[in-house]
C-alpha positions as a printed Julia matrix, in Angstrom:
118×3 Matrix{Float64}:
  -1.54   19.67   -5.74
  -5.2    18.38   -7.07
  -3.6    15.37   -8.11
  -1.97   14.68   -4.87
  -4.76   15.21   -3.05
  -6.81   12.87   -5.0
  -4.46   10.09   -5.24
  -4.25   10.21   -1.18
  -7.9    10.46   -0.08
  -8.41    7.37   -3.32
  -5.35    5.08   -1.55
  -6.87    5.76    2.16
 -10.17    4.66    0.67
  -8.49    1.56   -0.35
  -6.96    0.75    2.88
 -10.14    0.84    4.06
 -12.03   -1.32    1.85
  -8.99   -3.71    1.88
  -9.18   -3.68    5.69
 -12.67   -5.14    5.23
 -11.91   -7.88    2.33
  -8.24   -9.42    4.5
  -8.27  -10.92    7.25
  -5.77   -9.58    9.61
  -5.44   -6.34    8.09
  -6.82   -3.35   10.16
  -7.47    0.06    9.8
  -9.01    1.98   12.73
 -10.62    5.18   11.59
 -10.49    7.01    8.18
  -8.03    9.56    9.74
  -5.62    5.99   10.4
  -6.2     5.3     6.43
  -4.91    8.93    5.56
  -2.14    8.35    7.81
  -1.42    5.2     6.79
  -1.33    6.29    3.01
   1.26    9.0     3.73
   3.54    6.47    5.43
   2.8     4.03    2.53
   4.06    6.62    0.29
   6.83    7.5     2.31
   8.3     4.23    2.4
   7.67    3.2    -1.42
   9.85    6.98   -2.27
  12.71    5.77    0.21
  12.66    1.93    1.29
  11.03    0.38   -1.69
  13.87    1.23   -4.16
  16.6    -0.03   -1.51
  14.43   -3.06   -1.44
  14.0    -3.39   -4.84
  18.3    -3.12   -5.81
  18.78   -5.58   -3.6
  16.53   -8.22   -4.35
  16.84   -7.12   -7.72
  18.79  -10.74   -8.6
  15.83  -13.02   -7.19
  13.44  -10.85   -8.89
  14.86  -11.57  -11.84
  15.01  -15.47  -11.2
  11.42  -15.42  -10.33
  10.65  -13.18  -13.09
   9.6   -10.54  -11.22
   7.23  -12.35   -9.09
   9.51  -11.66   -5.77
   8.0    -8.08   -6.43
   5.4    -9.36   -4.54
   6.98  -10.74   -1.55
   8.88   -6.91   -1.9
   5.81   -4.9    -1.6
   4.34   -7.06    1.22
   7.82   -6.37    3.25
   7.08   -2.75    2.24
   3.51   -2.54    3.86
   4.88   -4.38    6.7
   7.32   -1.61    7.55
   4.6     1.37    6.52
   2.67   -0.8     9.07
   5.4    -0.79   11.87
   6.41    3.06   11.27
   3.01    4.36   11.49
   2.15    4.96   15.46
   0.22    1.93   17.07
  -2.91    4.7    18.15
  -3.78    5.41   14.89
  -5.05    2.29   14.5
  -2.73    0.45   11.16
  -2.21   -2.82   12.38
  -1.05   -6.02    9.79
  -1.08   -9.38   11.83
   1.6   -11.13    9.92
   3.37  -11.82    6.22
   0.51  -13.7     5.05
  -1.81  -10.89    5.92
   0.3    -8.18    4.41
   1.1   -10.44    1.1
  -2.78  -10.66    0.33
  -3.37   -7.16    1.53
  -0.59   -6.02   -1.03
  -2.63   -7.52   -3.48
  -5.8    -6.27   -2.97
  -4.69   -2.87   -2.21
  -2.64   -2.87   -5.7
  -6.14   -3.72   -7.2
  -8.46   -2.0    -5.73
  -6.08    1.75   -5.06
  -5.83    1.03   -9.01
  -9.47    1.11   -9.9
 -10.12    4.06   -7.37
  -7.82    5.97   -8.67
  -8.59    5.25  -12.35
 -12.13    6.67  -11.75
 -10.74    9.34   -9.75
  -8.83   10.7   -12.63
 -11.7    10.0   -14.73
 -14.26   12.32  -12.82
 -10.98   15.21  -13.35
């Protein structure tokens, strides 16, 4: 339960500081981040594998670099499911494909430390 804990309050702090690095990525409030992780995490469990068997022959064309494209689609839907007045607002593909990125990064380091400090 530790670990859970830590692994959401580390991703909602990297919404937040990816919110500030992409342009056209927004996060409201830190309560909107927490939310926001918890829908992330809901749609990588159920979407994100559906996703990921479909597109599983252009992934392998582009070896692997569709996986991408895949999770921007996926924080594009997190983005659409969570409610509008919490404050989780992506302004198009381009936005969500960088903020993929940078999220990937910096939730990695975050949570590296995180585990770390254990």
């Amino acid at each position: 339960m530790k670990h859970f804990l830590v692994t959401w309050i580390g991703t909602a702090i990297a919404l937040i500081i990816t919110a500030n690095v992409v342009p056209g990525f927004f996060i409201k409030s830190f309560v909107a981040a927490l939310v926001a992780a918890i829908v992330i995490g809901l749609v990588n469990a159920i979407v994100r594998p559906i996703l990921g068997i479909l597109a599983f022959p252009v992934t392998l064309i582009t070896f692997g670099l569709f996986s991408f494209v895949l999770n921007a689609i996926a924080l594009m839907i997190a983005s659409a499911l969570t409610p509008a007045s919490y404050g989780f607002i992506i302004n198009g593909f381009g936005a969500a494909f960088l903020g993929s990125i940078v999220l990937s990064i910096v939730s990695s380091i975050i949570n590296y430390f995180l585990r770390v400090i254990e």
